[in-house]
Amino acid sequence: MPPSPLPRPHGAEPPVRDRGDACPGALRLHSAADGHLARVRLPAGCLTSRQAAALADAAERLGDGHLSLTSRGNTELRGLPDACGQELAAVLREAGLLPSARHERIRNILASPLAGLDQHTPSDVQLWARRLDALLCASASATALSGRFLFVLDDGRGDVAALGGDVTLVAEADGSGGGGALLRIGDDPAAVRIAGPDVPRTALIAAESFLTAAEASGTGAWRVRELPAGYALNARDVADGLRKAGVGVEYVAAAGAEPVPAAAPGGPLPGVVEGPGGRRALCVLAPLGRLTVAQWRLLTAVAAADGCGDLRVTPWRGVLVPGLTAATAGPRLHELAAAGLIIDPDSPWHRIGACTGRPGCVKSRSDVRADAAAALGRATAAESAEGARASAEGTHTPTEDAGMPVEGSGMPVEGARRLPVHWSGCERRCGHPQGRWIDVLATGEGYRVSAVGQEVRPDVRPDHLPPEDVPLPLVATAIAAATRAANADAPTAPPTTAAATTAATATNPVPTSRPTTPKAQ
């Protein structure tokens, strides 16, 4: 599978692309060690229970009996046999998951998953996502976009604005229940203010401006950040293009642009989210982003029987089921927990991710999913033993937790907390988080553990760190050490290797969550 690139070091030359991107789709299957892989785009992560049932049927009949959730809120089917492409396409087309064969790989639209579901924000961005998807599928020029080009629609809470969009729109409230948006292009801190009705159209025009710049550069750039100097696209360029298209806009210089709220990493906390009108949404996470067909069918059944008939897949490999009553939300949530889904923010599986690893990926040096589960088991056992000892001695002291939810919102508050941890089988680091996270990289001799920040100096990129490998039994301790170091440093501090700290603490493993043993859901 194509890798998820780390941030380009400051001052590095952008790549020259001599071919199109190799991102898989629903029609362009990727050949992996465990069979073919199909990636089904779900704009804004949304799908109906009927569409979810179709995906379950396809995974059971054609795939390996599982569904994978991606860091862009899409789904993947693995283990597909040769010559299944036409049958799979027919299933997806019948379910309405393939509105345009020519556009299926470029429908990459992230939107704030909780928009309209909690008590704090309207659902504007979800409406924008649907309109933008329709515009994309009707645009002949949009077919030239890379399968990696990303649209991000943030409802103002800041949850998805930092996820690396090429075109990012952050909703602004006008005090009357509606509003427009600030459009940002790539990493440019300046913005363009747009009225609400024009938002979806401006996103498409901005993407078309990128295509014009990419063609003129001759570098075959796939994303805005890859445009070379002299062809780089910024907010002022986009504002000029929008005015020429007849859209009324206001250019907002970097100093005047309102900062996007800094949401805590990890997205909505698992559990029950209180919504308007007394309704509830259930938020669950899939361990390592993998769901069995049985788990997926249970989510689908809850959505159809007790919810509004829809589901939302989040970019943090979770699923939201909206529209439940207060009376049914609790029992249904515990039913999902009994099926093995994560419903507790203190679960040891919360904020842990991994690439496919062996045996599914031939490039991987290890079975990272099995190793992550083994390391988690060791950490949980050590934590349980330490908690029992401390309780017996009367010295129990709560440790730093993962953050508590803002009342009724399902979102964590900012503060010290566990960072996302991602296990990778090679330097490609497929599916790694954005922002700050703990990198656990298989080396063939063990694992290299480091803290990765949003600002990455070229001389200290994680894959250039000295080879200080940690054996699997000590990885949990190394993760805890790297997390402490990352929380102690400023957000822009360079990556910090945890090997030295590990050596000092190897005989006294550090708990990775609360001393009481959480349920392994």
Short mmCIF file of C-alpha atoms in Angstrom, two decimals:
data_model
loop_
_atom_site.label_atom_id
_atom_site.label_comp_id
_atom_site.label_asym_id
_atom_site.label_seq_id
_atom_site.Cartn_x
_atom_site.Cartn_y
_atom_site.Cartn_z
CA MET A 1 0.00 0.00 0.00
CA PRO A 2 1.30 3.50 -0.71
CA PRO A 3 2.90 5.06 2.37
CA SER A 4 1.64 7.97 4.43
CA PRO A 5 4.56 10.42 4.13
CA LEU A 6 5.95 12.23 7.13
CA PRO A 7 6.02 16.05 7.05
CA ARG A 8 8.56 17.35 4.54
CA PRO A 9 11.60 18.77 6.38
CA HIS A 10 11.98 22.55 6.29
CA GLY A 11 13.98 23.59 3.24
CA ALA A 12 13.78 20.21 1.49
CA GLU A 13 13.17 20.18 -2.25
CA PRO A 14 9.69 19.00 -3.29
CA PRO A 15 9.56 15.69 -5.15
CA VAL A 16 9.27 15.37 -8.91
CA ARG A 17 6.52 12.91 -9.81
CA ASP A 18 7.01 11.07 -13.09
CA ARG A 19 3.87 8.96 -12.71
CA GLY A 20 0.42 9.09 -11.20
CA ASP A 21 -0.14 8.08 -7.60
CA ALA A 22 -0.70 4.42 -6.80
CA CYS A 23 -3.43 4.87 -4.18
CA PRO A 24 -5.90 2.00 -4.36
CA GLY A 25 -9.60 2.50 -4.90
CA ALA A 26 -12.76 0.48 -5.26
CA LEU A 27 -11.97 -0.14 -8.93
CA ARG A 28 -8.17 0.04 -8.89
CA LEU A 29 -7.25 -2.81 -6.54
CA HIS A 30 -3.88 -3.02 -4.81
CA SER A 31 -2.01 -6.33 -4.85
CA ALA A 32 -0.82 -7.25 -1.33
CA ALA A 33 0.73 -10.33 0.24
CA ASP A 34 -2.67 -11.44 1.56
CA GLY A 35 -4.57 -10.86 -1.69
CA HIS A 36 -6.01 -7.76 -3.30
CA LEU A 37 -7.09 -4.66 -1.39
CA ALA A 38 -9.96 -2.29 -2.21
CA ARG A 39 -10.36 1.14 -0.64
CA VAL A 40 -13.91 2.46 -0.63
CA ARG A 41 -14.14 6.24 -0.24
CA LEU A 42 -16.78 7.53 2.18
CA PRO A 43 -16.97 11.33 1.86
CA ALA A 44 -17.20 12.80 5.38
CA GLY A 45 -17.18 9.18 6.61
CA CYS A 46 -20.93 8.90 6.02
CA LEU A 47 -22.87 5.87 4.88
CA THR A 48 -26.34 4.45 5.33
CA SER A 49 -27.11 1.18 7.08
CA ARG A 50 -27.97 -0.29 3.67
CA GLN A 51 -24.55 0.69 2.33
CA ALA A 52 -22.89 -0.68 5.46
CA ALA A 53 -24.70 -3.99 4.95
CA ALA A 54 -23.42 -4.13 1.36
CA LEU A 55 -19.83 -3.67 2.59
CA ALA A 56 -20.32 -6.47 5.10
CA ASP A 57 -21.61 -8.77 2.37
CA ALA A 58 -18.64 -7.96 0.15
CA ALA A 59 -16.12 -8.52 2.96
CA GLU A 60 -17.72 -11.84 3.86
CA ARG A 61 -18.24 -13.17 0.36
CA LEU A 62 -15.17 -11.79 -1.40
CA GLY A 63 -12.70 -10.71 1.27
CA ASP A 64 -11.12 -12.01 4.47
CA GLY A 65 -14.16 -11.40 6.67
CA HIS A 66 -12.91 -8.10 8.06
CA LEU A 67 -13.21 -4.37 7.31
CA SER A 68 -10.37 -1.93 7.94
CA LEU A 69 -10.95 1.72 8.87
CA THR A 70 -8.45 4.24 7.51
CA SER A 71 -7.00 7.50 8.83
CA ARG A 72 -9.16 9.37 6.29
CA GLY A 73 -12.43 7.84 7.45
CA ASN A 74 -12.66 5.35 4.58
CA THR A 75 -13.03 1.57 4.59
CA GLU A 76 -10.84 -1.15 3.08
CA LEU A 77 -11.52 -4.74 2.11
CA ARG A 78 -8.54 -7.11 2.16
CA GLY A 79 -7.88 -10.65 1.00
CA LEU A 80 -9.79 -10.19 -2.24
CA PRO A 81 -9.23 -12.86 -4.91
CA ASP A 82 -8.12 -12.32 -8.49
CA ALA A 83 -10.84 -11.39 -10.97
CA CYS A 84 -13.29 -10.16 -8.34
CA GLY A 85 -13.19 -6.55 -9.52
CA GLN A 86 -16.36 -6.58 -11.59
CA GLU A 87 -18.41 -8.33 -8.92
CA LEU A 88 -17.19 -5.95 -6.22
CA ALA A 89 -17.89 -2.92 -8.41
CA ALA A 90 -21.43 -4.16 -9.05
CA VAL A 91 -22.09 -4.56 -5.30
CA LEU A 92 -20.78 -1.08 -4.53
CA ARG A 93 -22.60 0.54 -7.44
CA GLU A 94 -25.90 -1.04 -6.42
CA ALA A 95 -25.42 0.32 -2.89
CA GLY A 96 -24.71 3.85 -4.12
CA LEU A 97 -21.06 3.75 -3.08
CA LEU A 98 -19.80 4.32 -6.62
CA PRO A 99 -21.59 7.42 -7.93
CA SER A 100 -18.88 7.99 -10.56
CA ALA A 101 -16.29 5.47 -11.69
CA ARG A 102 -14.00 8.24 -13.02
CA HIS A 103 -14.01 10.10 -9.71
CA GLU A 104 -14.03 7.31 -7.14
CA ARG A 105 -10.41 7.77 -5.98
CA ILE A 106 -10.59 11.57 -5.64
CA ARG A 107 -13.61 11.71 -3.30
CA ASN A 108 -11.30 12.34 -0.32
CA ILE A 109 -13.37 14.54 1.99
CA LEU A 110 -12.86 14.67 5.75
CA ALA A 111 -15.41 16.45 7.93
CA SER A 112 -15.81 16.89 11.68
CA PRO A 113 -17.55 13.64 12.65
CA LEU A 114 -19.58 15.13 15.50
CA ALA A 115 -20.97 18.05 13.47
CA GLY A 116 -24.68 18.26 14.23
CA LEU A 117 -24.54 15.33 16.66
CA ASP A 118 -23.43 17.04 19.87
CA GLN A 119 -24.72 20.12 21.66
CA HIS A 120 -22.09 22.52 20.40
CA THR A 121 -22.07 22.74 16.62
CA PRO A 122 -24.47 22.83 13.65
CA SER A 123 -24.29 20.30 10.84
CA ASP A 124 -23.22 22.75 8.13
CA VAL A 125 -20.00 20.95 7.25
CA GLN A 126 -21.83 17.68 6.64
CA LEU A 127 -24.10 19.49 4.17
CA TRP A 128 -21.05 21.09 2.56
CA ALA A 129 -19.42 17.67 2.24
CA ARG A 130 -22.39 16.24 0.35
CA ARG A 131 -22.51 19.23 -2.01
CA LEU A 132 -18.76 19.18 -2.57
CA ASP A 133 -18.90 15.46 -3.39
CA ALA A 134 -21.63 16.11 -5.97
CA LEU A 135 -19.57 18.93 -7.52
CA LEU A 136 -16.46 16.75 -7.68
CA CYS A 137 -18.32 13.91 -9.37
CA ALA A 138 -19.73 16.35 -11.96
CA SER A 139 -16.36 17.97 -12.74
CA ALA A 140 -14.34 16.69 -15.70
CA SER A 141 -11.22 18.56 -14.58
CA ALA A 142 -11.33 17.08 -11.05
CA THR A 143 -10.46 13.65 -12.43
CA ALA A 144 -6.86 14.91 -12.74
CA LEU A 145 -6.55 15.20 -8.95
CA SER A 146 -4.35 12.69 -7.17
CA GLY A 147 -5.89 9.99 -5.02
CA ARG A 148 -4.03 11.65 -2.15
CA PHE A 149 -5.45 15.15 -2.56
CA LEU A 150 -7.49 15.89 0.55
CA PHE A 151 -10.41 18.21 1.33
CA VAL A 152 -10.97 18.95 5.04
CA LEU A 153 -14.16 20.54 6.43
CA ASP A 154 -13.84 21.53 10.09
CA ASP A 155 -16.92 22.68 12.01
CA GLY A 156 -14.82 25.11 14.09
CA ARG A 157 -13.79 22.80 16.91
CA GLY A 158 -10.38 22.10 15.34
CA ASP A 159 -10.65 18.30 15.31
CA VAL A 160 -9.86 17.75 11.62
CA ALA A 161 -8.27 21.08 10.63
CA ALA A 162 -4.82 19.77 11.57
CA LEU A 163 -5.08 16.54 9.58
CA GLY A 164 -3.08 17.74 6.61
CA GLY A 165 -5.70 18.95 4.15
CA ASP A 166 -4.78 20.43 0.78
CA VAL A 167 -7.94 22.53 0.88
CA THR A 168 -9.19 23.15 4.42
CA LEU A 169 -12.41 24.94 5.30
CA VAL A 170 -13.08 25.97 8.90
CA ALA A 171 -16.66 26.98 9.67
CA GLU A 172 -17.37 30.36 11.20
CA ALA A 173 -20.60 31.09 13.10
CA ASP A 174 -22.34 34.39 12.49
CA GLY A 175 -24.50 34.29 15.61
CA SER A 176 -27.71 33.43 13.76
CA GLY A 177 -27.27 29.71 13.43
CA GLY A 178 -25.39 29.86 10.15
CA GLY A 179 -22.17 31.24 8.78
CA GLY A 180 -19.42 30.94 6.27
CA ALA A 181 -15.93 29.56 6.41
CA LEU A 182 -12.25 30.38 6.32
CA LEU A 183 -10.52 28.61 3.45
CA ARG A 184 -6.87 27.67 3.90
CA ILE A 185 -4.67 26.19 1.20
CA GLY A 186 -1.89 23.76 2.15
CA ASP A 187 0.22 25.14 5.00
CA ASP A 188 -0.39 28.83 4.26
CA PRO A 189 -1.45 30.50 7.56
CA ALA A 190 -3.42 33.16 5.67
CA ALA A 191 -7.02 32.46 4.74
CA VAL A 192 -9.94 33.47 2.54
CA ARG A 193 -13.30 34.29 4.15
CA ILE A 194 -16.27 32.89 2.23
CA ALA A 195 -20.04 33.11 2.66
CA GLY A 196 -21.81 29.86 3.57
CA PRO A 197 -23.66 29.20 0.30
CA ASP A 198 -20.43 29.45 -1.69
CA VAL A 199 -18.29 27.12 0.45
CA PRO A 200 -18.55 23.84 -1.53
CA ARG A 201 -17.98 25.60 -4.87
CA THR A 202 -14.92 27.46 -3.57
CA ALA A 203 -13.33 24.18 -2.44
CA LEU A 204 -13.57 22.84 -5.99
CA ILE A 205 -12.24 26.09 -7.51
CA ALA A 206 -9.26 25.97 -5.11
CA ALA A 207 -8.53 22.39 -6.21
CA GLU A 208 -8.70 23.45 -9.86
CA SER A 209 -6.24 26.28 -9.07
CA PHE A 210 -3.88 23.64 -7.71
CA LEU A 211 -4.18 21.59 -10.90
CA THR A 212 -3.29 24.66 -12.96
CA ALA A 213 -0.22 25.34 -10.79
CA ALA A 214 0.85 21.69 -10.84
CA GLU A 215 0.65 21.52 -14.62
CA ALA A 216 2.63 24.74 -15.01
CA SER A 217 5.34 23.50 -12.62
CA GLY A 218 5.97 20.36 -14.67
CA THR A 219 6.71 18.38 -11.49
CA GLY A 220 3.59 16.22 -11.49
CA ALA A 221 2.80 17.34 -7.92
CA TRP A 222 0.14 15.28 -6.19
CA ARG A 223 -0.48 17.67 -3.30
CA VAL A 224 -0.30 21.41 -2.58
CA ARG A 225 2.79 21.02 -0.38
CA GLU A 226 4.67 19.44 -3.29
CA LEU A 227 4.47 22.51 -5.52
CA PRO A 228 7.98 23.96 -6.05
CA ALA A 229 9.02 27.52 -5.32
CA GLY A 230 7.73 29.84 -8.00
CA TYR A 231 4.56 27.79 -8.41
CA ALA A 232 3.49 27.48 -4.78
CA LEU A 233 -0.19 28.13 -4.22
CA ASN A 234 -1.31 30.41 -1.38
CA ALA A 235 -4.48 32.00 -0.05
CA ARG A 236 -3.98 35.22 -2.02
CA ASP A 237 -3.72 33.28 -5.28
CA VAL A 238 -6.89 31.37 -4.47
CA ALA A 239 -8.70 34.58 -3.49
CA ASP A 240 -7.82 36.10 -6.87
CA GLY A 241 -9.09 33.00 -8.67
CA LEU A 242 -12.34 33.02 -6.71
CA ARG A 243 -12.99 36.67 -7.54
CA LYS A 244 -12.47 35.91 -11.23
CA ALA A 245 -15.06 33.13 -10.87
CA GLY A 246 -17.54 35.64 -9.47
CA VAL A 247 -17.31 34.58 -5.83
CA GLY A 248 -17.27 37.33 -3.23
CA VAL A 249 -14.37 36.73 -0.83
CA GLU A 250 -12.26 38.52 1.75
CA TYR A 251 -8.54 37.87 1.99
CA VAL A 252 -7.44 37.44 5.63
CA ALA A 253 -3.71 37.87 6.25
CA ALA A 254 -2.00 35.43 8.59
CA ALA A 255 -1.89 37.97 11.43
CA GLY A 256 -5.63 38.56 11.19
CA ALA A 257 -6.81 35.01 10.69
CA GLU A 258 -8.54 33.51 13.70
CA PRO A 259 -6.55 30.55 15.03
CA VAL A 260 -8.28 27.21 14.82
CA PRO A 261 -8.95 25.73 18.29
CA ALA A 262 -6.30 23.18 19.17
CA ALA A 263 -8.25 19.97 19.60
CA ALA A 264 -6.67 17.17 21.58
CA PRO A 265 -5.37 14.23 19.56
CA GLY A 266 -7.53 11.19 19.03
CA GLY A 267 -10.89 12.62 18.01
CA PRO A 268 -14.17 11.97 19.84
CA LEU A 269 -13.88 9.94 23.00
CA PRO A 270 -15.64 6.57 22.90
CA GLY A 271 -18.92 6.45 24.77
CA VAL A 272 -22.30 8.19 24.57
CA VAL A 273 -22.49 11.67 23.03
CA GLU A 274 -25.39 13.89 24.10
CA GLY A 275 -27.04 15.59 21.16
CA PRO A 276 -29.80 18.08 20.42
CA GLY A 277 -33.42 17.13 21.05
CA GLY A 278 -32.50 14.55 23.65
CA ARG A 279 -30.91 12.28 21.05
CA ARG A 280 -27.68 10.37 21.59
CA ALA A 281 -24.85 9.14 19.40
CA LEU A 282 -22.70 6.13 20.19
CA CYS A 283 -18.96 6.42 19.57
CA VAL A 284 -16.90 3.23 19.43
CA LEU A 285 -13.38 2.47 18.27
CA ALA A 286 -12.09 -0.60 16.45
CA PRO A 287 -8.96 -2.19 17.96
CA LEU A 288 -6.12 -1.34 15.55
CA GLY A 289 -8.73 -0.20 13.04
CA ARG A 290 -9.98 -3.71 12.19
CA LEU A 291 -13.57 -4.92 12.49
CA THR A 292 -14.92 -8.39 11.96
CA VAL A 293 -17.96 -8.71 9.72
CA ALA A 294 -19.96 -9.67 12.83
CA GLN A 295 -18.96 -6.43 14.61
CA TRP A 296 -19.73 -4.37 11.51
CA ARG A 297 -23.13 -6.05 11.11
CA LEU A 298 -23.94 -5.31 14.77
CA LEU A 299 -23.16 -1.61 14.24
CA THR A 300 -25.32 -1.67 11.14
CA ALA A 301 -28.20 -3.30 13.02
CA VAL A 302 -28.03 -0.74 15.84
CA ALA A 303 -28.08 2.11 13.31
CA ALA A 304 -31.06 0.63 11.47
CA ALA A 305 -33.13 -0.42 14.48
CA ASP A 306 -32.41 2.25 17.09
CA GLY A 307 -30.58 5.06 15.31
CA CYS A 308 -31.40 7.27 12.35
CA GLY A 309 -30.20 4.65 9.86
CA ASP A 310 -26.78 6.23 9.25
CA LEU A 311 -23.21 5.65 10.41
CA ARG A 312 -20.13 7.86 10.36
CA VAL A 313 -16.59 6.49 10.13
CA THR A 314 -14.06 8.77 11.83
CA PRO A 315 -10.43 9.42 10.81
CA TRP A 316 -9.42 7.95 14.18
CA ARG A 317 -10.66 4.52 13.12
CA GLY A 318 -13.90 4.75 14.99
CA VAL A 319 -17.59 4.62 14.15
CA LEU A 320 -20.41 6.93 15.24
CA VAL A 321 -24.00 5.69 15.36
CA PRO A 322 -26.31 8.72 15.69
CA GLY A 323 -30.00 9.14 16.50
CA LEU A 324 -30.56 6.87 19.53
CA THR A 325 -32.84 7.72 22.43
CA ALA A 326 -31.44 8.16 25.92
CA ALA A 327 -33.14 4.91 26.97
CA THR A 328 -31.56 2.76 24.25
CA ALA A 329 -28.10 4.35 24.09
CA GLY A 330 -26.64 2.76 27.23
CA PRO A 331 -27.77 -0.83 26.63
CA ARG A 332 -26.71 -0.70 22.98
CA LEU A 333 -23.30 0.69 23.89
CA HIS A 334 -22.66 -2.19 26.27
CA GLU A 335 -23.82 -4.63 23.63
CA LEU A 336 -21.14 -3.20 21.30
CA ALA A 337 -18.57 -3.51 24.09
CA ALA A 338 -19.47 -7.17 24.58
CA ALA A 339 -18.73 -7.65 20.87
CA GLY A 340 -15.17 -6.41 21.38
CA LEU A 341 -15.45 -2.76 20.39
CA ILE A 342 -13.82 -0.01 22.47
CA ILE A 343 -16.29 2.12 24.44
CA ASP A 344 -14.02 3.32 27.27
CA PRO A 345 -11.50 6.20 26.89
CA ASP A 346 -9.33 4.39 29.44
CA SER A 347 -9.18 1.20 27.40
CA PRO A 348 -5.55 0.27 26.74
CA TRP A 349 -6.46 0.03 23.03
CA HIS A 350 -7.47 3.69 22.85
CA ARG A 351 -5.13 5.73 20.59
CA ILE A 352 -3.07 2.72 19.52
CA GLY A 353 -2.75 2.13 15.78
CA ALA A 354 -0.69 -0.01 13.45
CA CYS A 355 -0.02 -0.57 9.79
CA THR A 356 -1.01 -3.87 8.21
CA GLY A 357 2.33 -5.54 8.96
CA ARG A 358 3.05 -9.18 8.28
CA PRO A 359 1.66 -11.35 6.80
CA GLY A 360 -0.43 -8.89 4.79
CA CYS A 361 2.43 -6.62 3.70
CA VAL A 362 5.58 -7.99 2.12
CA LYS A 363 7.57 -4.87 3.06
CA SER A 364 6.92 -5.20 6.78
CA ARG A 365 9.72 -6.50 9.02
CA SER A 366 7.35 -7.81 11.67
CA ASP A 367 3.80 -8.79 12.55
CA VAL A 368 3.27 -5.39 14.18
CA ARG A 369 -0.36 -6.03 15.11
CA ALA A 370 0.50 -9.16 17.07
CA ASP A 371 3.49 -7.40 18.64
CA ALA A 372 1.34 -4.41 19.63
CA ALA A 373 -1.17 -6.75 21.29
CA ALA A 374 1.64 -8.58 23.11
CA ALA A 375 3.20 -5.33 24.35
CA LEU A 376 -0.20 -4.11 25.47
CA GLY A 377 -0.78 -7.36 27.35
CA ARG A 378 2.53 -6.97 29.19
CA ALA A 379 1.80 -3.36 30.08
CA THR A 380 -1.69 -4.20 31.32
CA ALA A 381 -0.42 -7.10 33.44
CA ALA A 382 2.35 -4.95 34.94
CA GLU A 383 -0.16 -2.16 35.60
CA SER A 384 -2.56 -4.57 37.30
CA ALA A 385 0.18 -5.97 39.50
CA GLU A 386 1.42 -2.48 40.43
CA GLY A 387 -2.13 -1.32 41.16
CA ALA A 388 -2.77 -4.34 43.40
CA ARG A 389 0.51 -3.75 45.25
CA ALA A 390 -0.16 -0.05 45.71
CA SER A 391 -3.70 -0.69 46.93
CA ALA A 392 -2.46 -3.25 49.44
CA GLU A 393 0.16 -0.80 50.73
CA GLY A 394 -2.23 2.15 50.69
CA THR A 395 0.00 4.11 48.32
CA HIS A 396 -2.29 4.17 45.28
CA THR A 397 -1.87 7.38 43.27
CA PRO A 398 -3.81 7.94 40.04
CA THR A 399 -1.57 8.46 37.01
CA GLU A 400 -2.07 10.75 34.08
CA ASP A 401 -5.13 9.71 32.12
CA ALA A 402 -6.23 10.21 28.56
CA GLY A 403 -8.30 13.33 29.25
CA MET A 404 -11.89 13.78 30.28
CA PRO A 405 -14.69 14.74 27.90
CA VAL A 406 -16.14 18.19 27.63
CA GLU A 407 -19.65 17.70 29.00
CA GLY A 408 -22.02 16.50 26.31
CA SER A 409 -19.51 16.91 23.48
CA GLY A 410 -17.68 13.60 23.30
CA MET A 411 -14.43 15.56 22.79
CA PRO A 412 -11.46 15.46 25.19
CA VAL A 413 -10.17 18.61 26.84
CA GLU A 414 -6.65 19.81 26.11
CA GLY A 415 -3.88 18.96 28.57
CA ALA A 416 -1.34 16.31 29.38
CA ARG A 417 -2.47 12.96 28.04
CA ARG A 418 -1.35 9.87 26.23
CA LEU A 419 -0.32 10.64 22.68
CA PRO A 420 -1.40 8.44 19.77
CA VAL A 421 0.95 5.47 19.35
CA HIS A 422 1.53 4.00 15.91
CA TRP A 423 3.34 0.71 15.17
CA SER A 424 4.96 0.48 11.73
CA GLY A 425 6.60 -2.45 9.97
CA CYS A 426 8.87 -0.25 7.84
CA GLU A 427 9.84 3.39 7.23
CA ARG A 428 6.77 3.96 5.06
CA ARG A 429 4.69 4.20 8.25
CA CYS A 430 1.40 3.65 6.43
CA GLY A 431 -1.57 5.24 8.18
CA HIS A 432 0.42 7.14 10.80
CA PRO A 433 -1.34 9.95 12.73
CA GLN A 434 -0.88 13.65 12.08
CA GLY A 435 0.58 16.11 14.58
CA ARG A 436 2.33 14.69 17.65
CA TRP A 437 2.52 10.94 18.10
CA ILE A 438 4.73 8.10 19.33
CA ASP A 439 6.46 6.22 16.52
CA VAL A 440 7.17 2.50 17.09
CA LEU A 441 9.20 1.35 14.09
CA ALA A 442 10.21 -2.27 13.42
CA THR A 443 13.90 -2.52 12.54
CA GLY A 444 14.43 -6.26 12.18
CA GLU A 445 16.37 -6.27 15.47
CA GLY A 446 13.56 -4.91 17.63
CA TYR A 447 11.72 -1.60 17.64
CA ARG A 448 12.88 2.00 17.60
CA VAL A 449 10.63 4.22 19.71
CA SER A 450 10.56 8.00 19.33
CA ALA A 451 8.28 11.00 19.78
CA VAL A 452 7.35 12.73 16.53
CA GLY A 453 6.22 16.35 16.45
CA GLN A 454 4.49 18.44 13.83
CA GLU A 455 7.72 20.35 13.19
CA VAL A 456 10.37 17.93 11.89
CA ARG A 457 13.94 19.14 11.50
CA PRO A 458 15.71 17.53 8.51
CA ASP A 459 18.61 16.29 10.66
CA VAL A 460 16.41 14.47 13.18
CA ARG A 461 13.70 12.79 11.14
CA PRO A 462 12.63 9.56 12.86
CA ASP A 463 14.07 7.33 10.14
CA HIS A 464 17.47 9.08 10.54
CA LEU A 465 17.78 8.47 14.28
CA PRO A 466 20.72 6.36 15.52
CA PRO A 467 19.88 2.63 15.53
CA GLU A 468 18.92 2.17 19.20
CA ASP A 469 16.65 -0.86 19.06
CA VAL A 470 14.36 -1.90 21.89
CA PRO A 471 13.39 -5.57 22.28
CA LEU A 472 9.66 -6.27 22.26
CA PRO A 473 9.39 -6.97 26.04
CA LEU A 474 10.60 -3.41 26.72
CA VAL A 475 8.61 -1.55 24.06
CA ALA A 476 5.76 -0.63 26.44
CA THR A 477 8.29 0.97 28.79
CA ALA A 478 9.90 2.81 25.89
CA ILE A 479 6.51 4.14 24.77
CA ALA A 480 5.80 5.46 28.28
CA ALA A 481 9.22 7.12 28.40
CA ALA A 482 8.77 8.74 24.98
CA THR A 483 5.31 9.98 25.99
CA ARG A 484 6.68 11.58 29.16
CA ALA A 485 9.44 13.24 27.16
CA ALA A 486 6.98 14.52 24.54
CA ASN A 487 4.61 15.94 27.18
CA ALA A 488 7.52 17.65 28.92
CA ASP A 489 8.77 19.29 25.71
CA ALA A 490 7.20 22.08 23.69
CA PRO A 491 4.94 20.85 20.84
CA THR A 492 7.59 21.80 18.29
CA ALA A 493 10.43 19.99 20.02
CA PRO A 494 12.36 17.59 17.77
CA PRO A 495 11.72 13.85 18.00
CA THR A 496 13.19 12.31 21.13
CA THR A 497 14.54 8.79 21.24
CA ALA A 498 13.45 6.83 24.29
CA ALA A 499 16.18 4.17 24.32
CA ALA A 500 18.27 5.87 27.03
CA THR A 501 15.27 6.33 29.30
CA THR A 502 14.22 2.75 28.63
CA ALA A 503 17.53 1.40 29.87
CA ALA A 504 17.08 3.28 33.14
CA THR A 505 13.48 2.13 33.68
CA ALA A 506 13.49 -1.37 32.17
CA THR A 507 13.26 -3.04 35.59
CA ASN A 508 10.29 -0.91 36.64
CA PRO A 509 7.78 -0.71 33.78
CA VAL A 510 5.74 2.50 33.67
CA PRO A 511 1.95 2.11 33.41
CA THR A 512 0.52 3.48 30.18
CA SER A 513 -2.87 4.38 31.66
CA ARG A 514 -4.64 4.26 35.03
CA PRO A 515 -3.41 1.87 37.74
CA THR A 516 -6.73 0.04 37.74
CA THR A 517 -6.88 -2.53 34.98
CA PRO A 518 -9.09 -1.34 32.11
CA LYS A 519 -11.18 -3.76 30.14
CA ALA A 520 -9.46 -4.92 26.95
CA GLN A 521 -12.33 -4.05 24.63
#
